[in-house]
């Protein structure tokens, strides 16, 4: 089962405050632990929304919205993707993560399961998706 551990942004991370050397080292040790356990698929931090953009859809119309996204309280600052045997194992790994907030105050990690092709009813579209063999797909 693949899960994404989503690191929520804070005012500090959105202001471009970089992690302290201590937090960077703590995250590195945690990442190493995930890798040695064989559960780490991918990870990365994301730059502030001031360097990003959104595409908003309304029917067939697309609108480009340049960052920063100050109205959004659910901004993603980074993530880990892990492949584990159960939801509980994913929770256990998330509970071991260091506080991701660059200021060390109020950090948050959201845990979400990925859809797997087995979650969908058999169909030609699912068969086609299997043929594409995306990395991480089963």
PDB file of C-alpha atoms in Angstrom:
ATOM      1  CA  UNK A   1       0.000   0.000   0.000  1.00  0.00           C
ATOM      2  CA  UNK A   2       1.406   3.337  -0.996  1.00  0.00           C
ATOM      3  CA  UNK A   3       0.849   6.361   1.197  1.00  0.00           C
ATOM      4  CA  UNK A   4       1.795   9.996   0.859  1.00  0.00           C
ATOM      5  CA  UNK A   5       2.836  11.790   4.004  1.00  0.00           C
ATOM      6  CA  UNK A   6       2.057  15.422   3.164  1.00  0.00           C
ATOM      7  CA  UNK A   7       3.943  18.125   5.045  1.00  0.00           C
ATOM      8  CA  UNK A   8       1.714  21.161   5.488  1.00  0.00           C
ATOM      9  CA  UNK A   9       3.214  24.601   4.963  1.00  0.00           C
ATOM     10  CA  UNK A  10       3.511  27.152   7.751  1.00  0.00           C
ATOM     11  CA  UNK A  11       3.853  30.919   7.658  1.00  0.00           C
ATOM     12  CA  UNK A  12       7.590  30.403   8.091  1.00  0.00           C
ATOM     13  CA  UNK A  13       7.953  27.934   5.219  1.00  0.00           C
ATOM     14  CA  UNK A  14       5.838  30.161   2.958  1.00  0.00           C
ATOM     15  CA  UNK A  15       8.090  33.098   3.886  1.00  0.00           C
ATOM     16  CA  UNK A  16      11.045  31.064   2.607  1.00  0.00           C
ATOM     17  CA  UNK A  17      12.512  30.249   6.020  1.00  0.00           C
ATOM     18  CA  UNK A  18      14.808  27.287   5.463  1.00  0.00           C
ATOM     19  CA  UNK A  19      15.046  24.445   7.973  1.00  0.00           C
ATOM     20  CA  UNK A  20      17.729  24.832  10.618  1.00  0.00           C
ATOM     21  CA  UNK A  21      20.819  22.656  10.318  1.00  0.00           C
ATOM     22  CA  UNK A  22      19.500  20.622  13.261  1.00  0.00           C
ATOM     23  CA  UNK A  23      16.117  20.006  11.578  1.00  0.00           C
ATOM     24  CA  UNK A  24      17.825  19.219   8.272  1.00  0.00           C
ATOM     25  CA  UNK A  25      19.994  16.617  10.048  1.00  0.00           C
ATOM     26  CA  UNK A  26      16.987  15.180  11.905  1.00  0.00           C
ATOM     27  CA  UNK A  27      15.048  14.875   8.637  1.00  0.00           C
ATOM     28  CA  UNK A  28      18.071  13.259   6.993  1.00  0.00           C
ATOM     29  CA  UNK A  29      18.272  10.644   9.758  1.00  0.00           C
ATOM     30  CA  UNK A  30      14.533   9.952   9.429  1.00  0.00           C
ATOM     31  CA  UNK A  31      14.828   9.658   5.625  1.00  0.00           C
ATOM     32  CA  UNK A  32      17.747   7.260   6.063  1.00  0.00           C
ATOM     33  CA  UNK A  33      15.640   5.156   8.450  1.00  0.00           C
ATOM     34  CA  UNK A  34      12.795   4.983   5.878  1.00  0.00           C
ATOM     35  CA  UNK A  35      15.256   4.020   3.136  1.00  0.00           C
ATOM     36  CA  UNK A  36      16.973   1.324   5.220  1.00  0.00           C
ATOM     37  CA  UNK A  37      13.560  -0.155   6.096  1.00  0.00           C
ATOM     38  CA  UNK A  38      12.837  -0.400   2.369  1.00  0.00           C
ATOM     39  CA  UNK A  39       9.620   1.635   2.531  1.00  0.00           C
ATOM     40  CA  UNK A  40      10.769   4.938   0.987  1.00  0.00           C
ATOM     41  CA  UNK A  41       9.602   5.490  -2.600  1.00  0.00           C
ATOM     42  CA  UNK A  42      10.180   9.238  -3.013  1.00  0.00           C
ATOM     43  CA  UNK A  43      10.446  12.462  -1.031  1.00  0.00           C
ATOM     44  CA  UNK A  44      10.949  16.148  -1.582  1.00  0.00           C
ATOM     45  CA  UNK A  45      10.424  19.583  -0.165  1.00  0.00           C
ATOM     46  CA  UNK A  46       8.544  22.167  -2.186  1.00  0.00           C
ATOM     47  CA  UNK A  47       9.411  25.822  -2.636  1.00  0.00           C
ATOM     48  CA  UNK A  48       7.011  28.503  -1.414  1.00  0.00           C
ATOM     49  CA  UNK A  49       3.838  29.126  -3.407  1.00  0.00           C
ATOM     50  CA  UNK A  50       5.244  32.509  -4.446  1.00  0.00           C
ATOM     51  CA  UNK A  51       7.262  30.489  -6.967  1.00  0.00           C
ATOM     52  CA  UNK A  52       4.293  28.406  -8.106  1.00  0.00           C
ATOM     53  CA  UNK A  53       1.076  28.684 -10.060  1.00  0.00           C
ATOM     54  CA  UNK A  54      -2.372  27.059 -10.134  1.00  0.00           C
ATOM     55  CA  UNK A  55      -4.622  26.205 -13.037  1.00  0.00           C
ATOM     56  CA  UNK A  56      -8.288  26.566 -12.057  1.00  0.00           C
ATOM     57  CA  UNK A  57     -10.878  24.737 -14.167  1.00  0.00           C
ATOM     58  CA  UNK A  58     -14.465  25.815 -14.692  1.00  0.00           C
ATOM     59  CA  UNK A  59     -16.059  23.520 -17.227  1.00  0.00           C
ATOM     60  CA  UNK A  60     -13.850  23.783 -20.322  1.00  0.00           C
ATOM     61  CA  UNK A  61     -12.283  27.077 -19.209  1.00  0.00           C
ATOM     62  CA  UNK A  62      -8.825  27.270 -17.624  1.00  0.00           C
ATOM     63  CA  UNK A  63      -7.517  30.171 -15.570  1.00  0.00           C
ATOM     64  CA  UNK A  64      -3.899  30.643 -14.553  1.00  0.00           C
ATOM     65  CA  UNK A  65      -3.398  31.890 -10.995  1.00  0.00           C
ATOM     66  CA  UNK A  66       0.117  32.987 -10.051  1.00  0.00           C
ATOM     67  CA  UNK A  67       1.377  32.398  -6.504  1.00  0.00           C
ATOM     68  CA  UNK A  68       1.581  33.144  -3.670  1.00  0.00           C
ATOM     69  CA  UNK A  69      -1.618  31.484  -2.474  1.00  0.00           C
ATOM     70  CA  UNK A  70      -2.186  33.277   0.804  1.00  0.00           C
ATOM     71  CA  UNK A  71      -5.885  32.368   0.959  1.00  0.00           C
ATOM     72  CA  UNK A  72      -5.149  28.638   1.075  1.00  0.00           C
ATOM     73  CA  UNK A  73      -4.581  27.070   4.490  1.00  0.00           C
ATOM     74  CA  UNK A  74      -3.836  23.641   2.979  1.00  0.00           C
ATOM     75  CA  UNK A  75      -0.593  24.439   1.214  1.00  0.00           C
ATOM     76  CA  UNK A  76       1.807  21.534   0.778  1.00  0.00           C
ATOM     77  CA  UNK A  77       5.438  22.179   1.730  1.00  0.00           C
ATOM     78  CA  UNK A  78       6.801  18.693   1.049  1.00  0.00           C
ATOM     79  CA  UNK A  79       6.061  15.003   1.036  1.00  0.00           C
ATOM     80  CA  UNK A  80       7.236  11.450   1.473  1.00  0.00           C
ATOM     81  CA  UNK A  81       5.824   8.529  -0.491  1.00  0.00           C
ATOM     82  CA  UNK A  82       6.113   5.246   1.351  1.00  0.00           C
ATOM     83  CA  UNK A  83       5.134   1.699   0.418  1.00  0.00           C
ATOM     84  CA  UNK A  84       4.017  -0.269   3.466  1.00  0.00           C
ATOM     85  CA  UNK A  85       1.941  -3.325   4.345  1.00  0.00           C
ATOM     86  CA  UNK A  86      -0.872  -1.560   6.197  1.00  0.00           C
ATOM     87  CA  UNK A  87      -2.488   1.723   7.201  1.00  0.00           C
ATOM     88  CA  UNK A  88      -1.194   1.181  10.737  1.00  0.00           C
ATOM     89  CA  UNK A  89       2.386   0.832   9.476  1.00  0.00           C
ATOM     90  CA  UNK A  90       1.973   4.106   7.565  1.00  0.00           C
ATOM     91  CA  UNK A  91       0.682   5.786  10.730  1.00  0.00           C
ATOM     92  CA  UNK A  92       3.600   4.356  12.713  1.00  0.00           C
ATOM     93  CA  UNK A  93       6.109   5.847  10.260  1.00  0.00           C
ATOM     94  CA  UNK A  94       4.322   9.216  10.209  1.00  0.00           C
ATOM     95  CA  UNK A  95       4.343   9.332  14.009  1.00  0.00           C
ATOM     96  CA  UNK A  96       8.142   8.963  13.958  1.00  0.00           C
ATOM     97  CA  UNK A  97       8.691  11.945  11.644  1.00  0.00           C
ATOM     98  CA  UNK A  98      10.366  15.031  13.064  1.00  0.00           C
ATOM     99  CA  UNK A  99       8.235  18.161  13.451  1.00  0.00           C
ATOM    100  CA  UNK A 100       8.550  19.557   9.907  1.00  0.00           C
ATOM    101  CA  UNK A 101       7.894  23.215  10.807  1.00  0.00           C
ATOM    102  CA  UNK A 102      11.018  25.293  10.129  1.00  0.00           C
ATOM    103  CA  UNK A 103      10.331  27.287  13.284  1.00  0.00           C
ATOM    104  CA  UNK A 104       9.841  24.071  15.290  1.00  0.00           C
ATOM    105  CA  UNK A 105       6.435  25.201  16.543  1.00  0.00           C
ATOM    106  CA  UNK A 106       3.226  23.944  14.900  1.00  0.00           C
ATOM    107  CA  UNK A 107       3.916  21.439  12.137  1.00  0.00           C
ATOM    108  CA  UNK A 108       1.469  19.062  10.509  1.00  0.00           C
ATOM    109  CA  UNK A 109       1.749  15.940   8.365  1.00  0.00           C
ATOM    110  CA  UNK A 110      -1.314  14.566   6.582  1.00  0.00           C
ATOM    111  CA  UNK A 111      -1.352  10.874   5.677  1.00  0.00           C
ATOM    112  CA  UNK A 112      -3.199   9.787   2.522  1.00  0.00           C
ATOM    113  CA  UNK A 113      -3.435   6.432   0.724  1.00  0.00           C
ATOM    114  CA  UNK A 114      -2.934   6.212  -3.023  1.00  0.00           C
ATOM    115  CA  UNK A 115      -5.515   4.572  -5.229  1.00  0.00           C
ATOM    116  CA  UNK A 116      -4.177   1.352  -6.714  1.00  0.00           C
ATOM    117  CA  UNK A 117      -5.478  -0.077  -9.984  1.00  0.00           C
ATOM    118  CA  UNK A 118      -6.984  -2.942  -7.968  1.00  0.00           C
ATOM    119  CA  UNK A 119      -9.321  -0.377  -6.346  1.00  0.00           C
ATOM    120  CA  UNK A 120     -11.152   0.137  -9.664  1.00  0.00           C
ATOM    121  CA  UNK A 121     -13.641  -2.124 -11.408  1.00  0.00           C
ATOM    122  CA  UNK A 122     -12.098  -3.974 -14.359  1.00  0.00           C
ATOM    123  CA  UNK A 123     -12.378  -1.964 -17.567  1.00  0.00           C
ATOM    124  CA  UNK A 124     -10.574  -1.154 -20.792  1.00  0.00           C
ATOM    125  CA  UNK A 125      -9.252   2.061 -19.203  1.00  0.00           C
ATOM    126  CA  UNK A 126      -7.756   0.099 -16.274  1.00  0.00           C
ATOM    127  CA  UNK A 127      -6.202  -2.394 -18.703  1.00  0.00           C
ATOM    128  CA  UNK A 128      -4.696   0.508 -20.668  1.00  0.00           C
ATOM    129  CA  UNK A 129      -3.313   2.015 -17.448  1.00  0.00           C
ATOM    130  CA  UNK A 130      -1.657  -1.336 -16.634  1.00  0.00           C
ATOM    131  CA  UNK A 131      -0.018  -1.322 -20.100  1.00  0.00           C
ATOM    132  CA  UNK A 132       1.496   2.116 -19.453  1.00  0.00           C
ATOM    133  CA  UNK A 133       3.397   0.739 -16.421  1.00  0.00           C
ATOM    134  CA  UNK A 134       3.957   3.986 -14.563  1.00  0.00           C
ATOM    135  CA  UNK A 135       6.666   3.811 -11.885  1.00  0.00           C
ATOM    136  CA  UNK A 136       5.163   2.689  -8.605  1.00  0.00           C
ATOM    137  CA  UNK A 137       2.069   1.298 -10.327  1.00  0.00           C
ATOM    138  CA  UNK A 138       1.087  -2.277  -9.632  1.00  0.00           C
TER     139      UNK A 138
END
